[in-house]
Short mmCIF file of C-alpha atoms in Angstrom, two decimals:
data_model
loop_
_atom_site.label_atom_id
_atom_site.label_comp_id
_atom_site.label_asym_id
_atom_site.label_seq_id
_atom_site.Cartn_x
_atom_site.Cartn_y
_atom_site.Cartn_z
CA UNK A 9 -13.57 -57.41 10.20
CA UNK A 10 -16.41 -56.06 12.04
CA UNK A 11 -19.66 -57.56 11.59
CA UNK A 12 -21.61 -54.33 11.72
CA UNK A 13 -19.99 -53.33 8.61
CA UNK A 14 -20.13 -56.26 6.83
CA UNK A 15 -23.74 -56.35 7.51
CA UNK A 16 -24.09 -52.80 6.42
CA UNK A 17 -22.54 -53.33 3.09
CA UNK A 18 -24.71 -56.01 2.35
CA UNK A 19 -27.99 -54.47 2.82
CA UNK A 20 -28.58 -55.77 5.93
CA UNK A 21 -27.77 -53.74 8.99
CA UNK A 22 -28.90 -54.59 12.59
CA UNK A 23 -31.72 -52.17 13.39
CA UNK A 24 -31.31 -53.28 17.09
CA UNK A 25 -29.34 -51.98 20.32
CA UNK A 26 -29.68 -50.39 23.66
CA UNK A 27 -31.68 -48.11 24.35
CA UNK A 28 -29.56 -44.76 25.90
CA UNK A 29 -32.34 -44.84 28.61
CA UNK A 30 -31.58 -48.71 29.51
CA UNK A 31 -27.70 -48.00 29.29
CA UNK A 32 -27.74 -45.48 31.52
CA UNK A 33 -30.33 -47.15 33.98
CA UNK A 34 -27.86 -50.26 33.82
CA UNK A 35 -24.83 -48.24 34.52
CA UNK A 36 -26.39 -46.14 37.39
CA UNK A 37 -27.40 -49.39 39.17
CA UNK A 38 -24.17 -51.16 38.87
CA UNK A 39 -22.35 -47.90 40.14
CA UNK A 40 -25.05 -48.11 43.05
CA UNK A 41 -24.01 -51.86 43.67
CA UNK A 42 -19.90 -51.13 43.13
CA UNK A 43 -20.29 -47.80 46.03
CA UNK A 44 -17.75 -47.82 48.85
CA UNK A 45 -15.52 -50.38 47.40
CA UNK A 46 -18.08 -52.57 46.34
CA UNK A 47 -19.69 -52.41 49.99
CA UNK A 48 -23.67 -53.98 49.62
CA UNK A 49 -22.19 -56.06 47.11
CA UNK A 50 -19.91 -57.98 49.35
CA UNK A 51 -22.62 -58.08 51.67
CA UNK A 52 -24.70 -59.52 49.26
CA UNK A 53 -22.49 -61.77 48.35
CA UNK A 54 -21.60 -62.91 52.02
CA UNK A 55 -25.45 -63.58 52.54
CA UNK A 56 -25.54 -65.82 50.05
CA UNK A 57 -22.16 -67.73 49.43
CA UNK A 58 -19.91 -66.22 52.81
CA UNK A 59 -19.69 -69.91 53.66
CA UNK A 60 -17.67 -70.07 56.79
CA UNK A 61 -15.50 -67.47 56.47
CA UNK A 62 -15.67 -63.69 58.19
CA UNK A 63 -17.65 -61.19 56.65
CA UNK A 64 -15.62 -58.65 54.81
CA UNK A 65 -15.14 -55.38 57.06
CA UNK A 66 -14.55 -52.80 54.23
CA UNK A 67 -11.07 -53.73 54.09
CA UNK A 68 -11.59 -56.08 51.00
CA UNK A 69 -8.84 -55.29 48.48
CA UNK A 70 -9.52 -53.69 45.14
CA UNK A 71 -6.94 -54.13 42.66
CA UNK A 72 -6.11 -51.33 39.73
CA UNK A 73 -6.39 -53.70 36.68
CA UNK A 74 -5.44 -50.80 34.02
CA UNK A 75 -2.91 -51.76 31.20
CA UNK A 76 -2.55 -51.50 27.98
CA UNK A 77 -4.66 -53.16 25.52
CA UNK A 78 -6.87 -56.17 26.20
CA UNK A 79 -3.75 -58.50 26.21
CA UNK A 80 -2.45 -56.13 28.70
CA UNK A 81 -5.10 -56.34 30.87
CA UNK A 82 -5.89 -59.71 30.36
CA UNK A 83 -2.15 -60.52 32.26
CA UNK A 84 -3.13 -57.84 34.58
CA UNK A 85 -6.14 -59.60 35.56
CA UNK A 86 -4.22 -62.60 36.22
CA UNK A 87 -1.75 -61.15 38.34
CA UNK A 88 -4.44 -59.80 40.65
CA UNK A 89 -5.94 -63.08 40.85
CA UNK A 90 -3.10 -65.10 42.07
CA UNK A 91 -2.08 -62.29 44.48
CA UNK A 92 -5.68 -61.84 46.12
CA UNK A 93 -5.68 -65.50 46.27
CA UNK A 94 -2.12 -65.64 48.35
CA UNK A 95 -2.94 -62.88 50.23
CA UNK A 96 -5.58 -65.08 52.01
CA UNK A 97 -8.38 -62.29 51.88
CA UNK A 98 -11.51 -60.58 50.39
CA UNK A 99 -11.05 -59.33 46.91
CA UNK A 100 -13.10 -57.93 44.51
CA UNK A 101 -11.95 -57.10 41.05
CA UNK A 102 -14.11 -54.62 39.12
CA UNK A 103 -14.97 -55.57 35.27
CA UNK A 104 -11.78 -57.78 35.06
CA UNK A 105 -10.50 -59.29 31.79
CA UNK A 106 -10.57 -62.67 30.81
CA UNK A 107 -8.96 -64.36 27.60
CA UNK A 108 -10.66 -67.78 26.55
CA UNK A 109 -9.91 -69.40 23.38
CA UNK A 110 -12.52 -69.94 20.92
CA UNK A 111 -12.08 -71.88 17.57
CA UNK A 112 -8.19 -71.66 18.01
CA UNK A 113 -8.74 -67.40 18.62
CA UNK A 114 -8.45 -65.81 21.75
CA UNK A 115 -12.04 -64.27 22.92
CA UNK A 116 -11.50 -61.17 25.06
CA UNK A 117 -14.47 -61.49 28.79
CA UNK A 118 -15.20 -58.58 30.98
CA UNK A 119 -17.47 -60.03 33.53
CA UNK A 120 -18.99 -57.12 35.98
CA UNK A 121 -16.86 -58.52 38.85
CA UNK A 122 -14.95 -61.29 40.49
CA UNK A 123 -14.69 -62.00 44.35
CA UNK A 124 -12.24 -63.65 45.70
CA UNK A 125 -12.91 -65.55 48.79
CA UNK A 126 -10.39 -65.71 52.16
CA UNK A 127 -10.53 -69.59 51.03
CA UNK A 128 -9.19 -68.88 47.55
CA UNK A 129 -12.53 -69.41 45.15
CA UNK A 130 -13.59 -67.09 43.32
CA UNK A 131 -17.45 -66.37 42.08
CA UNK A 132 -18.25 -64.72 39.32
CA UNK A 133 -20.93 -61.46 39.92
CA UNK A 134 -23.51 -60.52 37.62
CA UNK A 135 -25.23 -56.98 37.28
CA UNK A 136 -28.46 -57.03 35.53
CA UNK A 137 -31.38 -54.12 35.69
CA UNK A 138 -34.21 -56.47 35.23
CA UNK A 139 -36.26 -56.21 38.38
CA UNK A 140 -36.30 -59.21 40.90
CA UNK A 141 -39.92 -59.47 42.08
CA UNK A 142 -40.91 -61.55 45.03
CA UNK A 143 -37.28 -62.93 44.64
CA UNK A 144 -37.75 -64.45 41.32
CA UNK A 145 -36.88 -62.49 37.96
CA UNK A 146 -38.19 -63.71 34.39
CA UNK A 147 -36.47 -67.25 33.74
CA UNK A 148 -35.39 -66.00 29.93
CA UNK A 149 -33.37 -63.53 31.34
CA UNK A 150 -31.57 -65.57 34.15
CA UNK A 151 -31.44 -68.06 31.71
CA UNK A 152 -29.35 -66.01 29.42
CA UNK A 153 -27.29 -64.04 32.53
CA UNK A 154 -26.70 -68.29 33.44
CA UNK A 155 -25.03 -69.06 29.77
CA UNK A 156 -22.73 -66.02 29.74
CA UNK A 157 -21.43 -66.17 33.30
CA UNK A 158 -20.65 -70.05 32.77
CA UNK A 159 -18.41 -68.31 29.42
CA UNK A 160 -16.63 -66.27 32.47
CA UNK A 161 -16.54 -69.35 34.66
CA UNK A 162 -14.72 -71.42 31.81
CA UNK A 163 -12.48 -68.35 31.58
CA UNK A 164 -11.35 -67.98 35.13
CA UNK A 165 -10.76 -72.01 34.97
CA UNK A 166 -7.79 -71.16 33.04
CA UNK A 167 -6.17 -69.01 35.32
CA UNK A 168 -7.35 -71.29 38.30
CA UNK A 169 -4.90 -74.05 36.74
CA UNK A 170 -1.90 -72.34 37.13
CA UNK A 171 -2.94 -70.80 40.46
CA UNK A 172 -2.00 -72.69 43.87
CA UNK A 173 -4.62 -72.67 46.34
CA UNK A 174 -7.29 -71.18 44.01
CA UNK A 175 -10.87 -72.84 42.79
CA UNK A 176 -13.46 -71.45 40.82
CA UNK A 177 -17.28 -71.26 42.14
CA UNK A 178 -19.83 -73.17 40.05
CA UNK A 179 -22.39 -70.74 41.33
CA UNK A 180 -22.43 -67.15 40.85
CA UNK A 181 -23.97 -64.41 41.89
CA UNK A 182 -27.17 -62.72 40.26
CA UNK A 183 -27.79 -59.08 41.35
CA UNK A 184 -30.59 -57.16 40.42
CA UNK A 185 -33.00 -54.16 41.68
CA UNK A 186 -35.65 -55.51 44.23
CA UNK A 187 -39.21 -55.48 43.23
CA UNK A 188 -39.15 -51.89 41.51
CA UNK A 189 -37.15 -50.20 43.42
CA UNK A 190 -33.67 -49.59 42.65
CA UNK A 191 -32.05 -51.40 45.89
CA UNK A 192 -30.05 -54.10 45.12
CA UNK A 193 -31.36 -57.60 45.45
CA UNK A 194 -29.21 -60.98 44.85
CA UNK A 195 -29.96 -64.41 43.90
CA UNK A 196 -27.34 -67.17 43.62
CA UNK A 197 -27.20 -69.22 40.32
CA UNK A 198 -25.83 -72.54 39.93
CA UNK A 199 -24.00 -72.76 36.03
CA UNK A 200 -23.13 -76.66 35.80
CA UNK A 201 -24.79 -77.17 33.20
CA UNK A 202 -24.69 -74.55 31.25
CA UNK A 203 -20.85 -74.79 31.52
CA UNK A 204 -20.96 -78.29 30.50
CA UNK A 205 -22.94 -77.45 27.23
CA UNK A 206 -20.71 -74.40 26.48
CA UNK A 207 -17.44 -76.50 26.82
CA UNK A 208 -19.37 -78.87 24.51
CA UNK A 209 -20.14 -76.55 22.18
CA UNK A 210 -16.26 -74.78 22.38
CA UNK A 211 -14.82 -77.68 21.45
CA UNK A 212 -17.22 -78.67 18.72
CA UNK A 213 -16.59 -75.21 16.93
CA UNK A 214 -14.40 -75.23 13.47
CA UNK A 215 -11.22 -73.53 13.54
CA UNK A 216 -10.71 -70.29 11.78
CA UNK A 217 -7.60 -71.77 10.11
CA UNK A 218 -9.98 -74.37 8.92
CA UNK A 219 -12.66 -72.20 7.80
CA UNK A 220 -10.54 -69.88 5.89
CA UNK A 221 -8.77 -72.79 4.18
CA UNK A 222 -11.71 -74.58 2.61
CA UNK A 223 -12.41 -71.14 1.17
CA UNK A 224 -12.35 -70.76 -2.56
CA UNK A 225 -8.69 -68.67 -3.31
CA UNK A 226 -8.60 -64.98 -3.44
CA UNK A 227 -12.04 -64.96 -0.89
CA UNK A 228 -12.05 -61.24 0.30
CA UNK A 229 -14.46 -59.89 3.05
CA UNK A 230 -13.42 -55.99 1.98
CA UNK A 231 -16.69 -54.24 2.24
CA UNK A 232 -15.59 -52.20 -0.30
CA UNK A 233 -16.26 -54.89 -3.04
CA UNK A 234 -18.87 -55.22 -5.09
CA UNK A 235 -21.95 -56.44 -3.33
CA UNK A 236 -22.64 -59.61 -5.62
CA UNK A 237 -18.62 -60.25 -4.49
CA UNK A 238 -19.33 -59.37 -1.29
CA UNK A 239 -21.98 -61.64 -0.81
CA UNK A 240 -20.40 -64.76 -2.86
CA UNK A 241 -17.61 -64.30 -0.07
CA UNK A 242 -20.61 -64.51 2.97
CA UNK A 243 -22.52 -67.29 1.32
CA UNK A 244 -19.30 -69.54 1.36
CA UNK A 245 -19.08 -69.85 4.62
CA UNK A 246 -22.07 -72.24 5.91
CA UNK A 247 -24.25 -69.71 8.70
CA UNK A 248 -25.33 -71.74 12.02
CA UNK A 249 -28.53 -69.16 12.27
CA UNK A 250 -30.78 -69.64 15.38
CA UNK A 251 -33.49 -66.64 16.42
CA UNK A 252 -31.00 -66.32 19.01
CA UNK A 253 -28.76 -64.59 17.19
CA UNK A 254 -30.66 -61.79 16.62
CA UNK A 255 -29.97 -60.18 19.90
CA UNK A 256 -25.97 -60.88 19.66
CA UNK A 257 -24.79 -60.95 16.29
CA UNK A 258 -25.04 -57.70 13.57
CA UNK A 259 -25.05 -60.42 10.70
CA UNK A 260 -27.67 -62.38 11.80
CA UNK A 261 -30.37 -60.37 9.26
CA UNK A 262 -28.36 -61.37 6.60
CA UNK A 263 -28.45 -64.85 7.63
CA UNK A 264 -31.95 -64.77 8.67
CA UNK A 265 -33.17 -64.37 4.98
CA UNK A 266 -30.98 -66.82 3.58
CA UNK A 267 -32.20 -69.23 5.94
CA UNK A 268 -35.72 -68.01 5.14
CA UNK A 269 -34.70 -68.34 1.46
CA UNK A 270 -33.77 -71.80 1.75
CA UNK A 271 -36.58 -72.65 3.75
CA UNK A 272 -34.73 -74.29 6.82
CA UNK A 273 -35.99 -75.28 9.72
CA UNK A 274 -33.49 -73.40 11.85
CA UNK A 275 -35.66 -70.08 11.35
CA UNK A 276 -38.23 -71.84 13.57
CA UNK A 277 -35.66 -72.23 16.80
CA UNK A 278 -32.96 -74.94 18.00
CA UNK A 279 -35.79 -76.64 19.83
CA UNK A 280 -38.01 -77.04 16.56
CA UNK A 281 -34.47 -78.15 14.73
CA UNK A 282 -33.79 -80.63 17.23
CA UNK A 283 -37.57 -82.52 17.43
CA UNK A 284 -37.69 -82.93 13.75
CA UNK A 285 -34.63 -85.02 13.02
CA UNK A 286 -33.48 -85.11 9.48
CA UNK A 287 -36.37 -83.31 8.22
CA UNK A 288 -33.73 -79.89 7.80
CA UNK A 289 -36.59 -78.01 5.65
CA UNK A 290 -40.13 -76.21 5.76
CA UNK A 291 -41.52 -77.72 2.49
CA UNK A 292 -39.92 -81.12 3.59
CA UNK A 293 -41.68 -80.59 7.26
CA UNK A 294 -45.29 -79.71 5.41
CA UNK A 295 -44.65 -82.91 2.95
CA UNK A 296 -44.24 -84.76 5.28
CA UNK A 297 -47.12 -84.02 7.34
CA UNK A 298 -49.25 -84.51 4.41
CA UNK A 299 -48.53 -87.87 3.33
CA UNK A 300 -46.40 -87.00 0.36
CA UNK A 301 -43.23 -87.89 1.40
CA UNK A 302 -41.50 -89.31 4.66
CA UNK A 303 -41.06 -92.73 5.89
CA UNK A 304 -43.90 -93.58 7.97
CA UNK A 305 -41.70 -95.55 10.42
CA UNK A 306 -39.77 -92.41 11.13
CA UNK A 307 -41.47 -91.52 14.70
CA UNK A 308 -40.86 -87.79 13.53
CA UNK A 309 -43.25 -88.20 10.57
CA UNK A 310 -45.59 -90.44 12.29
CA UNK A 311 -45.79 -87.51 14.72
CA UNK A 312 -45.96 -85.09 11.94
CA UNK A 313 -49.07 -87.19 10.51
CA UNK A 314 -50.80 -87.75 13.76
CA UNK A 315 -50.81 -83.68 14.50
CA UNK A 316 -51.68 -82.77 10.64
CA UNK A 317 -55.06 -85.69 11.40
CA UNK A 318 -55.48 -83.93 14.87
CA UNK A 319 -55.79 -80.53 13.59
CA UNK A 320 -57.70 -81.55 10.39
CA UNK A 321 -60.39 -83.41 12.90
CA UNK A 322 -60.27 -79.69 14.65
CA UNK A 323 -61.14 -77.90 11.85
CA UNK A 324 -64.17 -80.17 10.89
CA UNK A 325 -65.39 -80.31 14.06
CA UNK A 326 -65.18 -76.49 14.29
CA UNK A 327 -66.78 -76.10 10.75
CA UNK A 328 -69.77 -78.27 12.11
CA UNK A 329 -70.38 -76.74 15.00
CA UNK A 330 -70.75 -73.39 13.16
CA UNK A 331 -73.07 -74.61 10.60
CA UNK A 332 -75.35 -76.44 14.06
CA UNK A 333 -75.58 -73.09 15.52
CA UNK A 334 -78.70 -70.41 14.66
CA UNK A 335 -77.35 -67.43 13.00
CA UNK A 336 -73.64 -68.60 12.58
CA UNK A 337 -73.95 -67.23 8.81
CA UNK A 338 -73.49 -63.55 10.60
CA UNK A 339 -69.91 -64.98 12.81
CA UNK A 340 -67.62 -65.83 9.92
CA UNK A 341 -64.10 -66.87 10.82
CA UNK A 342 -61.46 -64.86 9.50
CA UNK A 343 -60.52 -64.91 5.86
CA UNK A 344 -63.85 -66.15 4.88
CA UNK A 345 -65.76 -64.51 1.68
CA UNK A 346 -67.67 -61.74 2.23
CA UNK A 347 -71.36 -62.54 2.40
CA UNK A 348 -73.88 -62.56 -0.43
CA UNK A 349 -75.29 -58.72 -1.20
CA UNK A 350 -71.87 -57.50 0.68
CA UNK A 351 -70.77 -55.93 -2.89
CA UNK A 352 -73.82 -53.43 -2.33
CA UNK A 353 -72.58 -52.24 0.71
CA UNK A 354 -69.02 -50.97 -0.06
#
């Protein structure tokens, strides 16, 4: 079932995407950096990971990957990979597929590209069309760029198993426009740890099978049901919602509110989630702060307390200083009532 219309029929449809503007700037740069068989970025790529092997000459081999389906392609990209890899040479493979299994479901990758190396690894490229200034870019977005190429990296570990002679880079390949120009730039981007948290995190995940069998009998998702249905069907299934999601998943509105509507702390980030322990709502968060409930030998109230005392002492101190200082009657802070006489005025 696709998200988008399951999000759709309950109200709550992703008002988010692309803009045509950024998809096309994204697609001419990448075409830019692919040119001449993938030319500047081999060079790029030799620059920063060549190692000791010979610079590709323009003879680096470029494998057709078309087939049928994503299955089909998937074994296509395979193939390609252990013959590059026996062949001994430069290889690049342009948006190759990868199959990784998620939650006991095969998850279909299409990285930008893979290179393989004369000494059988292979790095993983990225193609982004944020701007590179001074040879740094903005750490969210490498950050992100970081967590999906370690997905591909996991992915291509697969195939590296079963391939003699092959090994797959821990550091990949960040290409972006230099400064604001539109000449390619590259930066090279160690994933260890990401890849260690996302293997984490795979194996951690519920099964589908699972999922759908502690689901009350006769559960439909048909978006053609009722909406009260509809929603009964959602709500069974416990969301996982982080801010996060609202750049990657169409139902993450939907889960948004209900997490708003149950007052959980998870609207407020992972980070937030993680520093306050088993305080798992808003109201619980705020009680606890004030005194009312909490044990104070929890170090997260204690914390909780000691900020809530801080920012009271703040506040006083502010409200002093304001009622020291000639004329402060005429600087009100906001939210304040309107001064005496104001009525006259409007």
């Amino acid at each position: 079932m696709d998200k988008g219309v399951l999000a759709t029929a309950l109200g709550s449809p992703a008002p988010f995407g692309q803009s045509q503007f950024a998809f096309m700037r994204g697609n001419a740069f990448e075409a830019k950096v692919k040119a001449d068989g993938g030319a500047e970025l081999l060079r790029l790529l030799y620059e920063r990971l060549g190692g000791g092997a010979e610079a590709p000459a323009g003879d680096a081999a470029t494998p057709d990957l078309s087939a049928a389906g994503p299955e089909g392609r998937a074994a296509r990209t395979a193939l390609a990979l252990r013959e590059a890899t026996a062949a001994g040479g430069w290889a690049l493979l342009d948006h190759p597929m990868l199959a990784l299994e998620v939650a006991g479901s095969p998850a279909y990758l299409e990285p930008d590209a893979v290179v393989v190396h004369p000494d059988g690894r292979w790095t993983v490229v990225e193609i982004k069309s944020f701007p590179m200034i001074d040879a740094s870019a903005d750490p969210s977005k490498v950050g992100a760029a970081a967590r999906q190429a370690a997905v591909y990296v996991l992915a291509l570990e697969r195939v590296a198993a079963v391939t003699e002679g092959a090994e797959v880079g821990h550091r990949v390949l960040l290409v972006c426009p230099k400064d604001f120009s539109n000449l390619p730039t590259a930066s090279v981007v160690d994933v260890r740890k990401q890849r260690a948290v996302t293997r984490r995190q795979l194996t951690r995940l519920t099964r589908v099978e699972d999922i759908a069998a502690g689901l009350p009998e006769g559960t439909t998702f048909d978006p053609a049901c009722p909406p009260e249905e509809l929603d009964a069907a959602v709500a069974a299934v416990p969301p996982a919602y982080a801010p996060e999601c609202l750049a990657a998943c169409e139902l993450a509105f939907h889960c948004r509110a209900r997490s708003r509507a149950e007052g959980a702390v998870e609207t407020l980030g992972r980070s937030v989630r993680g520093e306050l322990g088993g305080l798992i709502t808003v109201a619980g968060v705020l009680a606890a702060a004030a005194g009312k409930e909490g044990d104070p030998a929890d170090p997260t109230v204690a914390a909780l307390r000691r900020a809530a005392a801080l920012r009271a002492e703040a506040l006083e101190s502010a409200e002093a200083l304001r009622a020291d200082t000639p004329g402060s009657a005429a600087v009100r802070p906001a939210g304040a009532g309107a001064p005496e006489g104001a009525a006259a005025c409007r």
